[in-house]
């Protein structure tokens, strides 16, 4: 069970989602996906909220990779909830690109 460690691991992993090196972003996204799949579901909503923030291209790509990895590792029910959140119509204009990058 990795849930107790997620609170400690999440901030540095999320910071790595905006690293300039795509390999580092990918590794961080995969790690976040694995942690979310192990039951740290609160992080999926945190990642979705990051898409609505103003970000540069690397941050958008890293956040989108993290969400995609999280969606691949959660239950079908949670995946459906995340997908519904991604497809919401009432999002800020700058959040739309991030949501498209997930797909």
Tab-separated table of N, CA and C in Angstrom:
chain	number	residue	atom	x	y	z
A	1	UNK	N	0.847	-1.181	0.000
A	1	UNK	CA	0.000	0.000	0.000
A	1	UNK	C	0.892	1.243	0.000
A	2	UNK	N	0.747	2.064	-1.019
A	2	UNK	CA	1.584	3.251	-1.170
A	2	UNK	C	0.910	4.536	-0.699
A	3	UNK	N	-0.354	4.463	-0.330
A	3	UNK	CA	-1.108	5.670	0.031
A	3	UNK	C	-0.431	6.532	1.098
A	4	UNK	N	0.140	5.949	2.160
A	4	UNK	CA	0.769	6.807	3.174
A	4	UNK	C	1.951	7.612	2.634
A	5	UNK	N	2.589	7.117	1.603
A	5	UNK	CA	3.764	7.783	1.055
A	5	UNK	C	3.406	8.824	0.004
A	6	UNK	N	2.178	8.774	-0.473
A	6	UNK	CA	1.815	9.642	-1.584
A	6	UNK	C	1.883	11.115	-1.219
A	7	UNK	N	1.503	11.461	0.004
A	7	UNK	CA	1.548	12.867	0.428
A	7	UNK	C	2.973	13.417	0.365
A	8	UNK	N	3.948	12.563	0.635
A	8	UNK	CA	5.350	12.982	0.590
A	8	UNK	C	5.874	12.988	-0.844
A	9	UNK	N	5.451	12.024	-1.638
A	9	UNK	CA	5.964	11.881	-2.999
A	9	UNK	C	5.295	12.809	-4.010
A	10	UNK	N	4.042	13.188	-3.762
A	10	UNK	CA	3.297	13.959	-4.745
A	10	UNK	C	3.936	15.291	-5.124
A	11	UNK	N	4.322	16.155	-4.166
A	11	UNK	CA	4.872	17.457	-4.573
A	11	UNK	C	6.105	17.361	-5.482
A	12	UNK	N	7.107	16.529	-5.157
A	12	UNK	CA	8.255	16.476	-6.074
A	12	UNK	C	7.900	15.850	-7.429
A	13	UNK	N	6.995	14.871	-7.420
A	13	UNK	CA	6.594	14.266	-8.700
A	13	UNK	C	5.826	15.261	-9.556
A	14	UNK	N	4.937	16.018	-8.950
A	14	UNK	CA	4.200	17.029	-9.711
A	14	UNK	C	5.131	18.110	-10.228
A	15	UNK	N	6.151	18.460	-9.449
A	15	UNK	CA	7.125	19.446	-9.921
A	15	UNK	C	7.871	18.917	-11.146
A	16	UNK	N	8.140	17.617	-11.157
A	16	UNK	CA	8.848	17.018	-12.294
A	16	UNK	C	7.988	16.952	-13.551
A	17	UNK	N	6.675	17.102	-13.420
A	17	UNK	CA	5.812	17.124	-14.601
A	17	UNK	C	6.089	18.322	-15.491
A	18	UNK	N	6.740	19.342	-14.957
A	18	UNK	CA	7.067	20.516	-15.760
A	18	UNK	C	8.562	20.591	-16.099
A	19	UNK	N	9.285	19.515	-15.907
A	19	UNK	CA	10.708	19.466	-16.227
A	19	UNK	C	10.906	19.629	-17.734
A	20	UNK	N	11.959	20.314	-18.158
A	20	UNK	CA	12.166	20.513	-19.598
A	20	UNK	C	12.482	19.227	-20.374
A	21	UNK	N	12.977	18.206	-19.693
A	21	UNK	CA	13.317	16.951	-20.363
A	21	UNK	C	12.074	16.061	-20.465
A	22	UNK	N	11.654	15.704	-21.689
A	22	UNK	CA	10.451	14.883	-21.839
A	22	UNK	C	10.545	13.520	-21.148
A	23	UNK	N	11.727	12.941	-21.065
A	23	UNK	CA	11.893	11.656	-20.389
A	23	UNK	C	11.616	11.753	-18.903
A	24	UNK	N	12.046	12.853	-18.300
A	24	UNK	CA	11.783	13.076	-16.875
A	24	UNK	C	10.286	13.268	-16.650
A	25	UNK	N	9.640	14.065	-17.515
A	25	UNK	CA	8.190	14.264	-17.405
A	25	UNK	C	7.457	12.933	-17.529
A	26	UNK	N	7.881	12.097	-18.481
A	26	UNK	CA	7.232	10.807	-18.679
A	26	UNK	C	7.391	9.909	-17.453
A	27	UNK	N	8.593	9.857	-16.895
A	27	UNK	CA	8.828	9.026	-15.708
A	27	UNK	C	7.983	9.514	-14.528
A	28	UNK	N	7.896	10.833	-14.351
A	28	UNK	CA	7.074	11.380	-13.265
A	28	UNK	C	5.604	11.047	-13.487
A	29	UNK	N	5.150	11.156	-14.735
A	29	UNK	CA	3.752	10.837	-15.051
A	29	UNK	C	3.457	9.373	-14.768
A	30	UNK	N	4.363	8.489	-15.144
A	30	UNK	CA	4.159	7.065	-14.884
A	30	UNK	C	4.129	6.776	-13.386
A	31	UNK	N	4.995	7.440	-12.628
A	31	UNK	CA	5.016	7.245	-11.174
A	31	UNK	C	3.714	7.741	-10.550
A	32	UNK	N	3.234	8.887	-10.989
A	32	UNK	CA	1.970	9.400	-10.462
A	32	UNK	C	0.833	8.457	-10.833
A	33	UNK	N	0.838	7.967	-12.056
A	33	UNK	CA	-0.187	7.010	-12.468
A	33	UNK	C	-0.192	5.771	-11.601
A	34	UNK	N	0.998	5.261	-11.280
A	34	UNK	CA	1.096	4.077	-10.424
A	34	UNK	C	0.568	4.368	-9.020
A	35	UNK	N	0.894	5.540	-8.491
A	35	UNK	CA	0.425	5.896	-7.149
A	35	UNK	C	-1.081	6.092	-7.120
A	36	UNK	N	-1.628	6.735	-8.145
A	36	UNK	CA	-3.078	6.927	-8.198
A	36	UNK	C	-3.766	5.574	-8.311
A	37	UNK	N	-3.189	4.680	-9.084
A	37	UNK	CA	-3.747	3.345	-9.226
A	37	UNK	C	-3.729	2.556	-7.939
A	38	UNK	N	-2.831	2.897	-7.040
A	38	UNK	CA	-2.739	2.214	-5.749
A	38	UNK	C	-3.677	2.810	-4.706
A	39	UNK	N	-4.514	3.739	-5.107
A	39	UNK	CA	-5.506	4.243	-4.171
A	39	UNK	C	-5.343	5.678	-3.748
A	40	UNK	N	-4.410	6.386	-4.302
A	40	UNK	CA	-4.250	7.799	-3.962
A	40	UNK	C	-5.122	8.631	-4.897
A	41	UNK	N	-6.421	8.370	-4.900
A	41	UNK	CA	-7.349	8.950	-5.869
A	41	UNK	C	-7.470	10.464	-5.750
A	42	UNK	N	-7.174	11.015	-4.601
A	42	UNK	CA	-7.283	12.465	-4.448
A	42	UNK	C	-6.370	13.177	-5.430
A	43	UNK	N	-5.293	12.537	-5.806
A	43	UNK	CA	-4.365	13.171	-6.724
A	43	UNK	C	-4.934	13.349	-8.115
A	44	UNK	N	-5.829	12.472	-8.541
A	44	UNK	CA	-6.398	12.620	-9.874
A	44	UNK	C	-7.156	13.934	-9.977
A	45	UNK	N	-7.867	14.322	-8.931
A	45	UNK	CA	-8.569	15.610	-8.968
A	45	UNK	C	-7.582	16.767	-8.920
A	46	UNK	N	-6.461	16.597	-8.217
A	46	UNK	CA	-5.424	17.630	-8.198
A	46	UNK	C	-4.822	17.818	-9.586
A	47	UNK	N	-4.588	16.717	-10.280
A	47	UNK	CA	-4.040	16.804	-11.634
A	47	UNK	C	-5.025	17.471	-12.580
A	48	UNK	N	-6.296	17.117	-12.460
A	48	UNK	CA	-7.307	17.737	-13.310
A	48	UNK	C	-7.388	19.241	-13.040
A	49	UNK	N	-7.257	19.640	-11.792
A	49	UNK	CA	-7.282	21.060	-11.449
A	49	UNK	C	-6.081	21.792	-12.040
A	50	UNK	N	-4.939	21.102	-12.144
A	50	UNK	CA	-3.740	21.729	-12.741
A	50	UNK	C	-3.964	22.106	-14.196
A	51	UNK	N	-4.832	21.374	-14.887
A	51	UNK	CA	-5.078	21.686	-16.292
A	51	UNK	C	-5.747	23.048	-16.465
A	52	UNK	N	-6.461	23.500	-15.446
A	52	UNK	CA	-7.151	24.786	-15.536
A	52	UNK	C	-6.242	25.963	-15.218
A	53	UNK	N	-5.049	25.701	-14.710
A	53	UNK	CA	-4.102	26.768	-14.379
A	53	UNK	C	-3.321	27.177	-15.629
A	54	UNK	N	-2.877	28.408	-15.646
A	54	UNK	CA	-2.032	28.877	-16.743
A	54	UNK	C	-0.700	28.143	-16.652
A	55	UNK	N	-0.291	27.494	-17.742
A	55	UNK	CA	0.945	26.716	-17.757
A	55	UNK	C	1.648	26.906	-19.094
A	56	UNK	N	2.950	26.620	-19.096
A	56	UNK	CA	3.650	26.620	-20.379
A	56	UNK	C	3.492	25.244	-21.026
A	57	UNK	N	4.030	25.081	-22.220
A	57	UNK	CA	3.847	23.847	-22.981
A	57	UNK	C	4.337	22.603	-22.269
A	58	UNK	N	5.508	22.675	-21.632
A	58	UNK	CA	6.055	21.510	-20.939
A	58	UNK	C	5.171	21.114	-19.759
A	59	UNK	N	4.672	22.104	-19.032
A	59	UNK	CA	3.800	21.810	-17.893
A	59	UNK	C	2.483	21.193	-18.354
A	60	UNK	N	1.931	21.714	-19.437
A	60	UNK	CA	0.689	21.155	-19.968
A	60	UNK	C	0.905	19.704	-20.374
A	61	UNK	N	1.991	19.469	-21.105
A	61	UNK	CA	2.280	18.108	-21.572
A	61	UNK	C	2.499	17.156	-20.404
A	62	UNK	N	3.262	17.585	-19.411
A	62	UNK	CA	3.528	16.737	-18.251
A	62	UNK	C	2.275	16.431	-17.457
A	63	UNK	N	1.444	17.447	-17.240
A	63	UNK	CA	0.192	17.231	-16.516
A	63	UNK	C	-0.717	16.283	-17.288
A	64	UNK	N	-0.788	16.484	-18.601
A	64	UNK	CA	-1.614	15.601	-19.431
A	64	UNK	C	-1.096	14.166	-19.383
A	65	UNK	N	0.224	13.993	-19.405
A	65	UNK	CA	0.796	12.651	-19.294
A	65	UNK	C	0.444	12.027	-17.952
A	66	UNK	N	0.499	12.812	-16.891
A	66	UNK	CA	0.151	12.310	-15.567
A	66	UNK	C	-1.296	11.858	-15.500
A	67	UNK	N	-2.185	12.634	-16.097
A	67	UNK	CA	-3.604	12.260	-16.101
A	67	UNK	C	-3.821	11.006	-16.927
A	68	UNK	N	-3.176	10.936	-18.090
A	68	UNK	CA	-3.324	9.744	-18.934
A	68	UNK	C	-2.824	8.497	-18.208
A	69	UNK	N	-1.694	8.612	-17.515
A	69	UNK	CA	-1.170	7.468	-16.766
A	69	UNK	C	-2.100	7.106	-15.613
A	70	UNK	N	-2.659	8.115	-14.961
A	70	UNK	CA	-3.593	7.853	-13.863
A	70	UNK	C	-4.850	7.166	-14.386
A	71	UNK	N	-5.360	7.624	-15.518
A	71	UNK	CA	-6.567	7.023	-16.086
A	71	UNK	C	-6.340	5.564	-16.475
A	72	UNK	N	-5.126	5.245	-16.879
A	72	UNK	CA	-4.813	3.870	-17.272
A	72	UNK	C	-4.722	2.938	-16.071
A	73	UNK	N	-4.557	3.502	-14.880
A	73	UNK	CA	-4.313	2.648	-13.722
A	73	UNK	C	-5.458	2.625	-12.707
A	74	UNK	N	-6.564	3.274	-13.002
A	74	UNK	CA	-7.674	3.309	-12.044
A	74	UNK	C	-8.815	2.406	-12.507
A	75	UNK	N	-9.793	2.261	-11.646
A	75	UNK	CA	-10.956	1.432	-11.980
A	75	UNK	C	-11.750	2.076	-13.112
A	76	UNK	N	-12.601	1.286	-13.723
A	76	UNK	CA	-13.421	1.784	-14.823
A	76	UNK	C	-14.343	2.913	-14.351
A	77	UNK	N	-14.850	2.784	-13.145
A	77	UNK	CA	-15.737	3.809	-12.590
A	77	UNK	C	-14.995	5.132	-12.405
A	78	UNK	N	-13.806	5.073	-11.826
A	78	UNK	CA	-13.012	6.281	-11.625
A	78	UNK	C	-12.595	6.869	-12.966
A	79	UNK	N	-12.253	6.014	-13.905
A	79	UNK	CA	-11.869	6.476	-15.241
A	79	UNK	C	-13.031	7.233	-15.891
A	80	UNK	N	-14.240	6.719	-15.737
A	80	UNK	CA	-15.420	7.388	-16.302
A	80	UNK	C	-15.627	8.759	-15.651
A	81	UNK	N	-15.408	8.847	-14.340
A	81	UNK	CA	-15.530	10.131	-13.638
A	81	UNK	C	-14.481	11.117	-14.126
A	82	UNK	N	-13.251	10.645	-14.308
A	82	UNK	CA	-12.183	11.515	-14.802
A	82	UNK	C	-12.489	11.979	-16.221
A	83	UNK	N	-12.986	11.080	-17.042
A	83	UNK	CA	-13.320	11.427	-18.413
A	83	UNK	C	-14.430	12.475	-18.448
A	84	UNK	N	-15.438	12.314	-17.602
A	84	UNK	CA	-16.518	13.306	-17.531
A	84	UNK	C	-15.967	14.673	-17.133
A	85	UNK	N	-15.029	14.693	-16.200
A	85	UNK	CA	-14.407	15.949	-15.786
A	85	UNK	C	-13.601	16.565	-16.928
A	86	UNK	N	-12.890	15.747	-17.684
A	86	UNK	CA	-12.103	16.247	-18.808
A	86	UNK	C	-12.980	16.852	-19.904
A	87	UNK	N	-14.162	16.308	-20.080
A	87	UNK	CA	-15.043	16.737	-21.164
A	87	UNK	C	-16.046	17.814	-20.754
A	88	UNK	N	-15.911	18.330	-19.549
A	88	UNK	CA	-16.795	19.413	-19.092
A	88	UNK	C	-16.757	20.586	-20.069
A	89	UNK	N	-17.854	21.276	-20.198
A	89	UNK	CA	-17.947	22.416	-21.114
A	89	UNK	C	-17.548	23.738	-20.455
A	90	UNK	N	-17.682	23.847	-19.146
A	90	UNK	CA	-17.495	25.125	-18.446
A	90	UNK	C	-16.075	25.302	-17.904
A	91	UNK	N	-15.095	25.115	-18.749
A	91	UNK	CA	-13.704	25.242	-18.313
A	91	UNK	C	-13.109	26.540	-18.856
A	92	UNK	N	-12.083	27.066	-18.188
A	92	UNK	CA	-11.443	28.276	-18.702
A	92	UNK	C	-10.827	28.019	-20.079
A	93	UNK	N	-10.738	29.058	-20.847
A	93	UNK	CA	-10.209	28.941	-22.206
A	93	UNK	C	-8.801	28.337	-22.217
A	94	UNK	N	-7.949	28.778	-21.291
A	94	UNK	CA	-6.574	28.271	-21.266
A	94	UNK	C	-6.495	26.822	-20.793
A	95	UNK	N	-7.563	26.283	-20.190
A	95	UNK	CA	-7.573	24.899	-19.746
A	95	UNK	C	-7.925	23.919	-20.841
A	96	UNK	N	-8.426	24.395	-21.961
A	96	UNK	CA	-8.869	23.512	-23.041
A	96	UNK	C	-7.714	22.785	-23.699
A	97	UNK	N	-6.609	23.473	-23.922
A	97	UNK	CA	-5.465	22.827	-24.580
A	97	UNK	C	-4.939	21.674	-23.738
A	98	UNK	N	-4.833	21.873	-22.448
A	98	UNK	CA	-4.363	20.806	-21.569
A	98	UNK	C	-5.252	19.584	-21.628
A	99	UNK	N	-6.541	19.820	-21.661
A	99	UNK	CA	-7.486	18.699	-21.729
A	99	UNK	C	-7.362	17.955	-23.055
A	100	UNK	N	-7.103	18.670	-24.129
A	100	UNK	CA	-6.898	18.013	-25.416
A	100	UNK	C	-5.615	17.193	-25.432
A	101	UNK	N	-4.602	17.648	-24.735
A	101	UNK	CA	-3.320	16.941	-24.710
A	101	UNK	C	-3.418	15.580	-24.031
A	102	UNK	N	-4.410	15.395	-23.175
A	102	UNK	CA	-4.573	14.110	-22.496
A	102	UNK	C	-4.874	13.023	-23.512
A	103	UNK	N	-5.609	13.400	-24.549
A	103	UNK	CA	-6.011	12.428	-25.558
A	103	UNK	C	-4.957	12.334	-26.627
